[in-house]
Amino acid sequence: MTTKTTAQQFIDQIIPHKTPKKLGFGEAPVNIALNKYWGKRDVELNLPTNSSLSISLPGLGTKTSIEKNQHTEDIITLNKQLLSKESPFAKRLSLFLNYFRAAPTQFFNITTENSVPTAAGLASSASGYAALVLALNDCFEWNLPNQKLSLLARLGSGSASRSLYKGFAIWHKGTANNGLDSYAEPIKTSWAEFCVGLVEVDISEKKMGSTQGMQNTVETCELYSAWPQKAEQDLLKIKQAIKQKNFKLLGKTAENNALSMHATMIATWPPILYWQAESVTAMQQVWQLRDKGIEIYFTMDAGPNLKLLFLASDIIEIKKMFGEILIIQPFNV
Ligand code: PMV
């Protein structure tokens, strides 16, 4: 019988030592999944039931620095505000840092700045844990390759595994029980015309975090059994679309994938509905534009905001419908 790998054993296999050397710094972008991660096969190791594929958004993300301190607790500053150690953000961060302490009495100063609203479904936990792992790598002078940093980031937040990279990235679900083959890799390509637009419906903190949401879905949603296979098929389609620069195939697959994920959420008990009335209005605006022949699609995560997918040639039409929304061209910076 094989014994289960704990998160601490997992970390100890990856990092060479636990002696902080200097002030470390890390910076990582947010990423938007085009083929979503929803559901864990191992909660402790943050192993997903399906592979996922994302696009990183340059210019939006997290910058973090970390150094050891002489205090009796972690001192955490988020967006220039000192956090109480009882705040959910600080608790989660300190629990993650526990894996890296040489002794329970070793603490850190962590300063982190987000250029995206925290916990608004704009994946600040993805850029947050990726930036933190990069800062740890610098602080401890581990010199780990990206693949290993991706494994570490995954433990903080699954989607963070993909935020180590620019452009498109695939997080392989892996099959090993020890979790060592579940990391993200970049897809080496460029697509200058590719645009992502952010429709902010509500940027206040969401009530149901993704970990809890996923668990409830896996446990109570009867539709969920169809999801892992659907996501693996969509992954193949999106990979093909990227290779062939087939925007229609990419957009269609990504929108349908997001709606399928949300269908499993809605069919969960108690139901999980991240949408607001304005989210549905924005979806209808996307469909109206499509009816007029404009290739625009959307994707949505664990929040009410829409991420629009379109090509640069349609920017004027998109702005006419959605106003001065933030538009990012991930490969054109
Ligand atoms: O990494 P987490 O635990 O924040 O989960 C992310 C879940 C989604 O954003 C809904 C999908 C994804 O793949 O990013």
XYZ file of C-alpha atoms and ligand atoms in Angstrom:
347
model
C 0.000 0.000 0.000
C 1.325 3.445 -0.865
C 1.060 6.122 1.813
C -0.374 9.489 0.881
C 2.063 12.353 0.269
C 1.404 15.279 2.590
C 1.749 18.876 1.431
C 4.861 19.256 3.613
C 6.498 16.151 2.086
C 5.616 17.502 -1.338
C 7.324 20.849 -0.611
C 10.363 19.204 0.983
C 10.978 17.209 -2.191
C 11.112 20.411 -4.234
C 13.016 22.994 -2.200
C 16.738 22.511 -1.500
C 16.844 24.170 1.948
C 14.990 26.460 4.375
C 17.539 29.182 5.104
C 16.423 32.636 3.958
C 19.370 34.599 2.527
C 18.145 38.072 1.576
C 15.198 40.314 0.745
C 13.436 38.509 -2.086
C 11.224 39.983 -4.783
C 8.707 38.463 -7.181
C 6.257 39.737 -9.762
C 3.587 37.787 -11.655
C 0.628 38.509 -13.955
C -2.987 37.465 -13.480
C -4.223 34.802 -15.849
C -7.635 34.057 -17.284
C -8.502 30.429 -17.972
C -9.940 29.707 -21.414
C -10.422 26.087 -20.365
C -11.279 26.157 -16.678
C -10.010 24.334 -13.630
C -12.994 23.385 -11.477
C -12.663 20.505 -9.031
C -9.860 18.893 -7.056
C -8.944 15.227 -6.983
C -6.695 15.871 -3.971
C -7.573 18.819 -1.743
C -4.380 18.858 0.339
C -2.055 18.768 -2.679
C -4.346 20.967 -4.807
C -4.476 18.435 -7.619
C -7.134 19.154 -10.260
C -9.560 16.749 -11.893
C -8.787 18.281 -15.296
C -6.058 20.146 -17.140
C -6.606 23.836 -17.866
C -5.311 26.469 -20.281
C -4.945 30.198 -19.681
C -3.818 33.529 -21.034
C -1.784 35.845 -18.785
C -2.539 39.561 -18.749
C 0.634 41.653 -18.692
C 0.460 44.802 -16.579
C -2.169 43.370 -14.220
C -0.841 41.326 -11.365
C 1.050 41.218 -8.096
C 4.417 42.430 -6.835
C 5.652 40.896 -3.600
C 8.726 41.143 -1.423
C 9.656 38.912 1.484
C 12.381 38.783 4.100
C 12.813 37.081 7.431
C 12.013 39.237 10.455
C 12.893 39.236 14.157
C 9.270 39.297 15.342
C 7.041 36.600 16.774
C 4.619 36.692 13.839
C 4.438 37.383 10.126
C 3.988 41.066 9.297
C 1.833 41.281 6.188
C 1.167 44.463 4.235
C -1.344 44.345 1.378
C -1.694 47.378 -0.894
C 0.126 49.552 1.702
C -2.181 48.446 4.555
C -0.919 46.434 7.479
C -3.190 43.404 7.866
C -4.438 41.927 11.097
C -3.127 38.407 11.446
C -6.762 37.317 11.857
C -7.765 38.543 8.393
C -8.550 35.687 5.971
C -5.834 36.907 3.572
C -3.141 36.939 6.277
C -4.216 33.593 7.737
C -4.058 31.857 4.363
C -0.668 33.414 3.577
C 0.853 32.470 6.944
C -0.426 28.908 6.629
C 1.257 28.674 3.231
C 4.499 30.105 4.650
C 4.476 27.428 7.363
C 5.703 24.977 4.715
C 8.878 27.014 4.257
C 9.884 27.877 7.846
C 13.066 26.280 9.187
C 11.472 26.454 12.649
C 7.996 27.428 13.885
C 9.625 30.537 15.388
C 10.834 31.868 12.044
C 8.653 34.652 10.652
C 8.621 36.948 7.644
C 7.773 40.468 6.518
C 5.670 40.229 3.379
C 4.769 43.285 1.350
C 2.412 42.749 -1.517
C 0.765 45.051 -4.056
C -2.053 44.009 -6.343
C -2.967 45.925 -9.444
C -6.253 43.963 -9.562
C -9.015 44.109 -6.964
C -8.430 41.341 -4.421
C -10.898 38.419 -4.561
C -13.101 39.895 -7.285
C -12.995 36.943 -9.642
C -10.074 38.564 -11.410
C -7.727 35.875 -10.155
C -5.612 37.934 -7.751
C -4.834 34.724 -5.853
C -3.217 33.354 -9.009
C -0.833 36.275 -9.470
C -0.477 36.535 -5.677
C 0.823 33.024 -5.038
C 2.943 33.025 -8.209
C 4.594 36.308 -7.133
C 5.075 34.978 -3.593
C 6.773 31.801 -4.809
C 9.065 33.873 -7.055
C 9.863 36.085 -4.052
C 10.595 33.005 -1.906
C 12.854 31.607 -4.638
C 14.774 34.894 -4.574
C 14.825 35.215 -0.780
C 16.111 31.652 -0.227
C 18.284 31.701 -3.391
C 16.944 28.323 -4.482
C 17.331 28.998 -8.224
C 14.489 26.644 -9.035
C 13.329 26.195 -12.653
C 9.856 27.447 -13.589
C 8.379 23.954 -13.614
C 9.227 23.532 -9.919
C 8.078 27.055 -9.065
C 4.806 26.193 -10.777
C 4.430 23.136 -8.508
C 4.981 25.326 -5.432
C 2.580 28.032 -6.636
C -0.061 25.356 -7.294
C -0.143 24.527 -3.620
C -0.998 28.138 -2.740
C -3.751 28.431 -5.366
C -4.294 26.011 -8.247
C -4.542 28.694 -10.915
C -1.285 30.277 -9.623
C 0.595 27.401 -11.292
C -0.214 29.112 -14.630
C 0.754 32.663 -13.556
C 4.483 31.949 -13.761
C 4.291 32.533 -17.491
C 3.482 35.160 -20.074
C 1.063 34.337 -22.886
C -0.791 31.038 -23.010
C -0.040 28.344 -20.425
C -1.277 24.801 -19.848
C -1.557 23.311 -16.381
C -1.266 19.556 -16.833
C -3.514 17.772 -14.392
C -0.952 15.008 -13.915
C -1.716 11.481 -12.799
C 0.840 10.809 -10.030
C -0.484 10.609 -6.493
C 2.565 12.513 -5.222
C 1.505 15.546 -7.300
C 4.906 16.058 -8.917
C 3.600 15.896 -12.491
C 0.860 18.512 -12.035
C 2.502 21.766 -13.146
C 2.029 24.402 -15.831
C 4.103 25.097 -18.922
C 4.002 27.958 -21.418
C 2.776 27.515 -24.982
C 5.433 29.200 -27.072
C 3.523 31.321 -29.531
C 2.458 34.873 -30.194
C -0.857 36.331 -31.389
C -0.562 40.105 -31.701
C -4.254 40.753 -32.532
C -5.570 38.758 -29.563
C -7.432 41.003 -27.054
C -8.983 40.543 -23.630
C -11.465 43.142 -22.364
C -12.510 43.394 -18.730
C -16.145 44.175 -17.966
C -16.291 44.995 -14.279
C -19.754 44.271 -12.928
C -18.864 44.202 -9.251
C -15.418 44.207 -7.680
C -16.454 43.674 -4.086
C -15.196 40.562 -2.304
C -17.020 37.395 -3.309
C -18.913 35.359 -0.729
C -17.975 31.865 -1.836
C -14.267 31.254 -2.460
C -13.261 28.898 -5.267
C -11.966 26.098 -3.012
C -15.260 25.825 -1.138
C -17.248 26.297 -4.341
C -15.372 23.477 -6.069
C -15.786 21.121 -3.162
C -19.518 21.742 -2.972
C -19.800 21.171 -6.725
C -17.791 17.931 -6.669
C -19.828 16.641 -3.732
C -23.376 17.583 -4.698
C -23.666 18.334 -8.426
C -24.946 15.435 -10.493
C -23.847 17.118 -13.721
C -20.264 17.337 -12.500
C -19.366 13.796 -13.643
C -19.501 15.074 -17.251
C -17.153 17.999 -16.565
C -13.628 16.445 -16.505
C -14.077 14.809 -19.917
C -15.660 17.936 -21.391
C -12.717 20.022 -20.156
C -10.145 17.619 -21.626
C -11.899 17.802 -25.027
C -12.063 21.590 -24.881
C -8.368 21.691 -24.049
C -7.566 19.875 -27.296
C -9.765 22.267 -29.281
C -8.211 25.385 -27.751
C -4.693 24.058 -28.301
C -5.575 23.437 -31.942
C -7.171 26.894 -32.241
C -4.019 28.546 -30.871
C -1.812 26.580 -33.232
C -3.932 27.474 -36.258
C -4.777 31.000 -35.033
C -8.409 30.007 -35.430
C -10.040 32.692 -33.278
C -13.595 31.510 -33.855
C -12.786 28.003 -32.586
C -10.946 29.447 -29.576
C -13.722 31.873 -28.639
C -16.555 29.424 -29.104
C -14.804 26.729 -27.103
C -13.802 29.111 -24.294
C -17.285 30.609 -23.911
C -18.968 27.204 -23.957
C -16.400 25.885 -21.474
C -17.070 28.748 -19.046
C -20.842 28.351 -19.318
C -20.524 24.595 -18.794
C -18.495 25.202 -15.630
C -21.116 27.680 -14.420
C -23.840 25.135 -15.238
C -22.207 22.708 -12.785
C -22.066 25.496 -10.179
C -25.740 26.343 -10.634
C -26.673 22.651 -10.374
C -24.824 22.423 -7.037
C -26.695 22.391 -3.748
C -26.884 24.935 -2.187
C -26.662 26.600 -5.607
C -23.645 28.693 -6.532
C -24.492 31.589 -8.806
C -21.711 34.127 -9.225
C -23.649 36.110 -11.829
C -25.487 39.346 -11.217
C -28.175 40.889 -13.407
C -25.506 43.049 -15.087
C -23.448 39.935 -15.887
C -26.370 38.549 -17.899
C -26.886 41.925 -19.591
C -23.220 41.913 -20.648
C -23.553 38.333 -21.981
C -26.522 39.466 -24.071
C -24.495 42.397 -25.396
C -21.810 39.930 -26.502
C -24.432 37.811 -28.281
C -25.924 40.912 -29.936
C -22.520 41.828 -31.335
C -22.045 38.259 -32.549
C -25.412 38.417 -34.314
C -24.020 41.441 -36.169
C -21.087 39.319 -37.335
C -18.480 40.481 -34.813
C -16.263 37.718 -33.443
C -16.536 38.390 -29.745
C -16.829 35.818 -26.973
C -16.691 35.886 -23.193
C -15.421 33.870 -20.309
C -16.210 34.161 -16.574
C -14.677 32.817 -13.384
C -15.794 32.610 -9.769
C -17.243 36.124 -9.823
C -19.739 38.327 -11.696
C -17.264 40.014 -14.077
C -16.911 39.179 -17.756
C -13.689 38.803 -19.669
C -14.256 39.506 -23.347
C -12.232 37.801 -26.056
C -11.906 39.491 -29.458
C -9.401 40.606 -32.092
C -7.836 44.074 -32.353
C -9.678 44.823 -35.615
C -12.957 44.931 -33.632
C -11.845 47.257 -30.815
C -13.948 50.187 -32.103
C -17.159 48.123 -32.244
C -16.468 46.641 -28.801
C -15.964 50.112 -27.300
C -19.193 51.331 -28.870
C -21.043 48.585 -26.989
C -19.104 48.417 -23.710
C -17.662 51.928 -23.364
C -14.119 52.591 -22.143
C -13.419 49.135 -20.704
C -9.872 47.999 -19.973
C -8.490 46.213 -23.032
C -5.290 44.194 -22.923
C -3.367 42.796 -25.872
C -1.270 40.105 -24.161
C 1.195 39.678 -27.026
C 1.411 43.306 -28.035
C 3.183 45.031 -25.155
O -6.969 28.732 -8.269
P -8.282 28.938 -7.641
O -8.472 28.043 -6.463
O -8.542 30.389 -7.314
O -9.429 28.511 -8.679
C -9.628 29.143 -9.910
C -10.930 28.740 -10.497
C -11.357 29.466 -11.748
O -10.851 30.776 -11.773
C -12.887 29.557 -11.741
C -10.957 28.730 -13.009
C -9.515 28.810 -13.415
O -9.059 27.842 -14.037
O -8.850 29.820 -13.174
